[in-house]
Short mmCIF file of C-alpha atoms in Angstrom, two decimals:
data_model
loop_
_atom_site.label_atom_id
_atom_site.label_comp_id
_atom_site.label_asym_id
_atom_site.label_seq_id
_atom_site.Cartn_x
_atom_site.Cartn_y
_atom_site.Cartn_z
CA MET A 27 -9.98 13.02 -49.13
CA LYS A 28 -10.26 9.25 -48.81
CA ALA A 29 -7.18 8.21 -50.76
CA ARG A 30 -4.76 10.53 -49.02
CA SER A 31 -3.34 10.65 -45.54
CA PRO A 32 -2.37 14.18 -44.58
CA ILE A 33 0.70 15.06 -42.61
CA THR A 34 -0.08 16.49 -39.20
CA ILE A 35 2.57 18.37 -37.27
CA THR A 36 2.85 18.48 -33.49
CA ILE A 37 3.97 22.00 -32.58
CA SER A 38 3.25 24.37 -29.69
CA LEU A 39 1.38 27.06 -31.56
CA GLY A 40 -2.08 28.01 -32.72
CA ILE A 41 -3.29 29.40 -36.04
CA CYS A 42 -5.74 32.25 -36.36
CA THR A 43 -7.31 33.94 -39.33
CA VAL A 44 -7.18 37.71 -39.63
CA PHE A 45 -8.43 39.31 -42.83
CA GLY A 46 -7.86 36.01 -44.65
CA ALA A 47 -4.23 35.60 -43.54
CA TYR A 48 -2.81 32.99 -41.20
CA CYS A 49 -0.85 34.14 -38.18
CA LEU A 50 0.95 32.68 -35.17
CA THR A 51 -0.82 32.95 -31.83
CA LYS A 52 1.93 31.53 -29.59
CA PRO A 53 5.72 31.61 -29.77
CA GLN A 54 7.28 28.32 -30.84
CA THR A 55 10.34 26.79 -29.25
CA ALA A 56 12.69 25.49 -31.92
CA ASN A 57 14.02 21.97 -31.56
CA ALA A 58 17.58 20.97 -32.32
CA GLU A 59 17.07 18.44 -35.10
CA PRO A 60 14.65 17.30 -37.83
CA ALA A 61 12.02 14.61 -37.31
CA PRO A 62 13.33 11.04 -36.93
CA MET A 63 11.92 10.04 -40.33
CA PHE A 64 14.64 12.17 -41.98
CA LYS A 65 17.55 10.55 -40.12
CA PRO A 66 18.40 8.07 -42.96
CA ILE A 67 18.97 10.93 -45.42
CA LEU A 68 20.60 13.58 -43.22
CA ARG A 69 24.12 12.60 -44.29
CA ASP A 70 23.08 12.69 -47.95
CA ILE A 71 21.69 16.20 -47.48
CA GLN A 72 24.84 17.40 -45.70
CA THR A 73 27.13 16.07 -48.44
CA GLN A 74 25.00 16.79 -51.53
CA LEU A 75 23.57 20.20 -50.64
CA PRO A 76 25.21 22.88 -52.82
CA ARG A 77 27.91 24.81 -51.00
CA GLY A 78 26.51 27.91 -49.28
CA TRP A 79 22.91 26.62 -49.30
CA LEU A 80 20.86 25.66 -46.23
CA MET A 81 18.09 23.04 -46.01
CA ARG A 82 15.20 23.18 -43.55
CA LEU A 83 13.14 20.20 -42.40
CA PRO A 84 10.27 19.99 -39.88
CA SER A 85 11.01 18.80 -36.34
CA SER A 86 7.97 16.57 -35.94
CA VAL A 87 5.86 14.75 -38.52
CA ASN A 88 3.02 12.49 -37.40
CA ILE A 89 1.58 10.18 -40.06
CA SER A 90 -2.03 9.01 -39.71
CA ASP A 91 -2.32 5.74 -41.65
CA ILE A 92 0.59 5.64 -44.11
CA GLN A 93 4.33 5.92 -43.71
CA LEU A 94 6.26 8.45 -45.78
CA TYR A 95 9.80 7.82 -46.99
CA PRO A 96 12.04 10.83 -47.66
CA GLN A 97 14.27 10.73 -50.73
CA VAL A 98 16.94 13.24 -51.75
CA ILE A 99 16.56 14.50 -55.32
CA THR A 100 19.31 16.55 -57.00
CA THR A 101 18.13 16.29 -60.61
CA ILE A 102 15.65 19.20 -60.57
CA PRO A 103 17.41 22.11 -62.32
CA GLY A 104 18.28 24.88 -59.86
CA GLU A 105 16.72 23.15 -56.85
CA PHE A 106 17.69 20.76 -54.06
CA ALA A 107 14.71 18.64 -53.05
CA VAL A 108 13.50 16.02 -50.61
CA TRP A 109 10.57 13.98 -51.89
CA LEU A 110 8.07 12.58 -49.39
CA ASN A 111 7.02 9.26 -50.91
CA SER A 112 4.48 6.61 -49.98
CA GLN A 113 6.97 3.90 -51.05
CA LEU A 114 10.65 3.35 -50.37
CA ASN A 115 12.94 4.30 -53.30
CA CYS A 116 10.01 5.67 -55.28
CA THR A 117 10.45 5.87 -59.06
CA SER A 118 6.85 6.68 -60.05
CA ARG A 119 4.76 9.83 -59.76
CA SER A 120 2.00 7.72 -58.19
CA CYS A 121 3.97 7.36 -54.95
CA GLN A 122 5.15 10.98 -54.73
CA PHE A 123 3.11 12.43 -51.86
CA GLY A 124 4.89 15.75 -51.38
CA ILE A 125 8.12 17.67 -51.83
CA ILE A 126 10.35 20.04 -49.86
CA THR A 127 12.70 22.22 -51.91
CA VAL A 128 15.29 24.96 -51.56
CA ALA A 129 16.66 27.12 -54.37
CA GLN A 130 18.63 30.32 -54.81
CA ASN A 131 16.29 31.66 -57.49
CA SER A 132 13.26 29.49 -58.22
CA THR A 133 11.47 30.16 -61.49
CA TYR A 134 8.65 27.91 -60.30
CA ASP A 135 8.19 29.87 -57.06
CA ASN A 136 8.40 33.20 -58.88
CA ASN A 137 5.63 32.03 -61.19
CA LEU A 138 3.44 31.08 -58.22
CA ARG A 139 3.94 34.59 -56.80
CA SER A 140 3.20 36.50 -60.01
CA GLN A 141 0.63 34.42 -61.91
CA PRO A 142 -2.88 35.96 -62.10
CA ILE A 143 -5.53 34.22 -60.02
CA PHE A 144 -7.77 31.88 -62.02
CA THR A 145 -11.21 32.76 -60.68
CA LEU A 146 -13.84 30.37 -59.35
CA LYS A 147 -16.14 31.34 -62.21
CA GLU A 148 -13.43 30.47 -64.75
CA LEU A 149 -12.73 27.18 -63.00
CA GLU A 150 -16.42 26.23 -63.03
CA ARG A 151 -16.49 26.87 -66.79
CA VAL A 152 -13.44 24.63 -67.30
CA ASN A 153 -15.03 21.85 -65.25
CA GLU A 154 -18.20 22.14 -67.33
CA ILE A 155 -16.13 21.86 -70.51
CA ARG A 156 -14.46 18.67 -69.21
CA ARG A 157 -17.85 17.17 -68.37
CA ARG A 158 -19.06 17.71 -71.95
CA GLY A 159 -16.36 15.46 -73.40
CA TYR A 160 -13.60 16.32 -75.86
CA GLU A 161 -15.68 15.50 -78.96
CA ASN A 162 -17.86 18.54 -78.16
CA TRP A 163 -15.06 21.02 -77.44
CA THR A 164 -14.84 24.21 -79.47
CA GLU A 165 -11.57 26.01 -80.18
CA ALA A 166 -12.47 28.50 -77.42
CA ASP A 167 -13.02 25.59 -75.02
CA LYS A 168 -9.59 24.19 -75.83
CA ARG A 169 -7.96 27.58 -75.20
CA ASP A 170 -9.68 27.84 -71.80
CA LEU A 171 -8.53 24.34 -70.88
CA ILE A 172 -4.93 25.13 -71.80
CA ARG A 173 -5.07 28.42 -69.86
CA SER A 174 -6.36 26.58 -66.78
CA GLU A 175 -3.42 24.16 -66.68
CA MET A 176 -1.09 24.98 -63.75
CA ALA A 177 -3.17 28.11 -63.03
CA VAL A 178 -3.07 29.61 -59.52
CA LEU A 179 -6.47 29.20 -57.84
CA GLU A 180 -5.64 30.76 -54.44
CA ARG A 181 -2.78 32.77 -52.96
CA THR A 182 -3.04 33.65 -49.26
CA PRO A 183 -0.38 35.48 -47.17
CA ILE A 184 0.73 33.64 -44.02
CA THR A 185 3.17 34.32 -41.17
CA LEU A 186 5.60 31.47 -40.53
CA LYS A 187 7.58 33.16 -37.74
CA GLN A 188 8.40 36.69 -36.69
CA GLY A 189 9.88 38.43 -39.71
CA ILE A 190 9.25 35.51 -42.11
CA GLU A 191 6.20 35.84 -44.36
CA GLY A 192 5.05 33.22 -46.83
CA LEU A 193 2.29 32.43 -49.28
CA PHE A 194 -0.15 29.53 -49.26
CA VAL A 195 -0.86 28.69 -52.91
CA VAL A 196 -3.36 26.39 -54.59
CA GLN A 197 -2.35 25.47 -58.13
CA ASN A 198 -4.46 23.68 -60.69
CA SER A 199 -3.09 20.52 -62.27
CA GLY A 200 -1.51 20.17 -65.67
CA GLY A 201 -4.38 18.00 -66.91
CA ALA A 202 -7.54 16.13 -66.00
CA SER A 203 -5.70 13.01 -64.79
CA THR A 204 -3.54 14.74 -62.14
CA PRO A 205 -4.78 16.52 -59.00
CA PRO A 206 -4.18 20.19 -58.14
CA SER A 207 -1.47 20.88 -55.56
CA LEU A 208 -1.13 22.88 -52.35
CA SER A 209 2.11 24.76 -51.64
CA VAL A 210 3.66 27.12 -49.13
CA ILE A 211 6.52 29.26 -50.44
CA TRP A 212 8.74 31.72 -48.60
CA LYS A 213 12.17 33.37 -48.53
CA GLN A 214 14.58 32.76 -45.64
CA ASP A 215 18.37 32.62 -45.27
CA GLY A 216 18.55 34.42 -48.62
CA LEU A 217 17.03 31.32 -50.25
CA ASN A 218 13.65 30.22 -51.62
CA TYR A 219 11.86 27.43 -49.75
CA ARG A 220 8.79 25.50 -50.89
CA VAL A 221 6.78 22.61 -49.49
CA SER A 222 4.03 21.08 -51.64
CA LEU A 223 1.47 18.30 -51.41
CA GLY A 224 -0.36 16.73 -54.32
CA GLY A 225 -4.14 16.88 -53.94
CA GLY A 226 -6.01 18.70 -51.21
CA PHE A 227 -8.49 20.34 -53.60
CA ASP A 228 -12.01 19.01 -54.19
CA ARG A 229 -12.65 19.46 -57.92
CA ASP A 230 -16.33 18.61 -57.67
CA ARG A 231 -17.01 21.39 -55.14
CA ASN A 232 -14.07 23.66 -56.05
CA ILE A 233 -12.91 23.96 -52.43
CA VAL A 234 -9.65 23.35 -50.59
CA SER A 235 -9.51 20.68 -47.90
CA GLN A 236 -9.03 22.69 -44.70
CA ARG A 237 -7.46 19.64 -43.07
CA ASP A 238 -4.76 19.43 -45.73
CA LYS A 239 -4.31 23.21 -45.79
CA SER A 240 -3.70 23.35 -42.03
CA ALA A 241 -1.35 20.35 -42.16
CA LEU A 242 0.74 21.94 -44.91
CA ILE A 243 0.92 25.34 -43.21
CA ASN A 244 1.95 23.68 -39.94
CA LEU A 245 4.68 21.80 -41.81
CA ALA A 246 6.02 25.05 -43.27
CA ILE A 247 5.88 26.76 -39.85
CA SER A 248 7.89 23.94 -38.32
CA MET A 249 10.48 24.18 -41.10
CA ALA A 250 10.85 27.95 -40.75
CA ASN A 251 11.37 27.67 -36.98
CA GLU A 252 13.93 24.87 -37.02
CA SER A 253 17.70 25.15 -37.24
CA PRO A 254 18.89 24.74 -40.86
CA ILE A 255 21.07 21.92 -42.16
CA GLN A 256 24.42 22.97 -43.66
CA ASN A 257 26.80 21.38 -46.14
CA VAL A 258 29.66 19.57 -44.39
CA ARG A 259 31.93 18.84 -47.36
#
C-alpha cells in the first residue's frame, strides 16, 4: 500500500502457518519496558489508567518512513486507548494510523468475535454495486451496502504466547470513503486487548496485505509477551 507505512516489530520469534492459524516457532524473551516511542506518555498511562486495569505496549517498534506519535485517549466509553498517529497531538481521523486498547468488557471486541463472516462473493457483489453508481441502486442494493458496513471479512485464530490465544480480524469499513481495518483481539490479565490498523486491505483485489498482517500480528505478540503497565495513583 503506497500511502501507508506499516509498523514492523523486531522480536526473536518466527511465525508459521498451520491449518490457517498463526503460531510461535521460538520462545520470546520479554523485555522490561515498552518501546522508547511510548516514553512521553508512560506517566499519563500510569496515572489515568482505571484502577485495577493493566495496559500492554510493544517493546520494539521500527518505523519505515514515517514517525508515529502515541496519544492517550480516555474518552472512548468503556475503553482506555493509545492512538498511534502520524502527527503530534492529532485531532483528525486522517492522522490516526492505529490504536491500542484495553477494556474490561468490550462490546466492540465481542462483536468482532461473534459477527458472521461476510463472504468474498458477497463482498464482490457490494463492490460491483458501488461501481454502478448510486443513481442505479435498487432497494436490494442499498440493503446489501448497509449490511456490508463494518462486516467481518476474515477471522483467523492466532497464538500470541503460550496459553494466550487471539484472533486476527479483517473488518470492512463503515462506508466507501474509509478503508477497512485489521485488528488482533485477545483476553489476558482478565481484560480485553485490541490493536488495530486502518487499511491493509486491497479493495480492488479483495485481499489482505500480508505485510501489514504480519506487522500487526507481530505487534500483538510483542504486547502479549511484555510486562504490563499498572496504575500508580
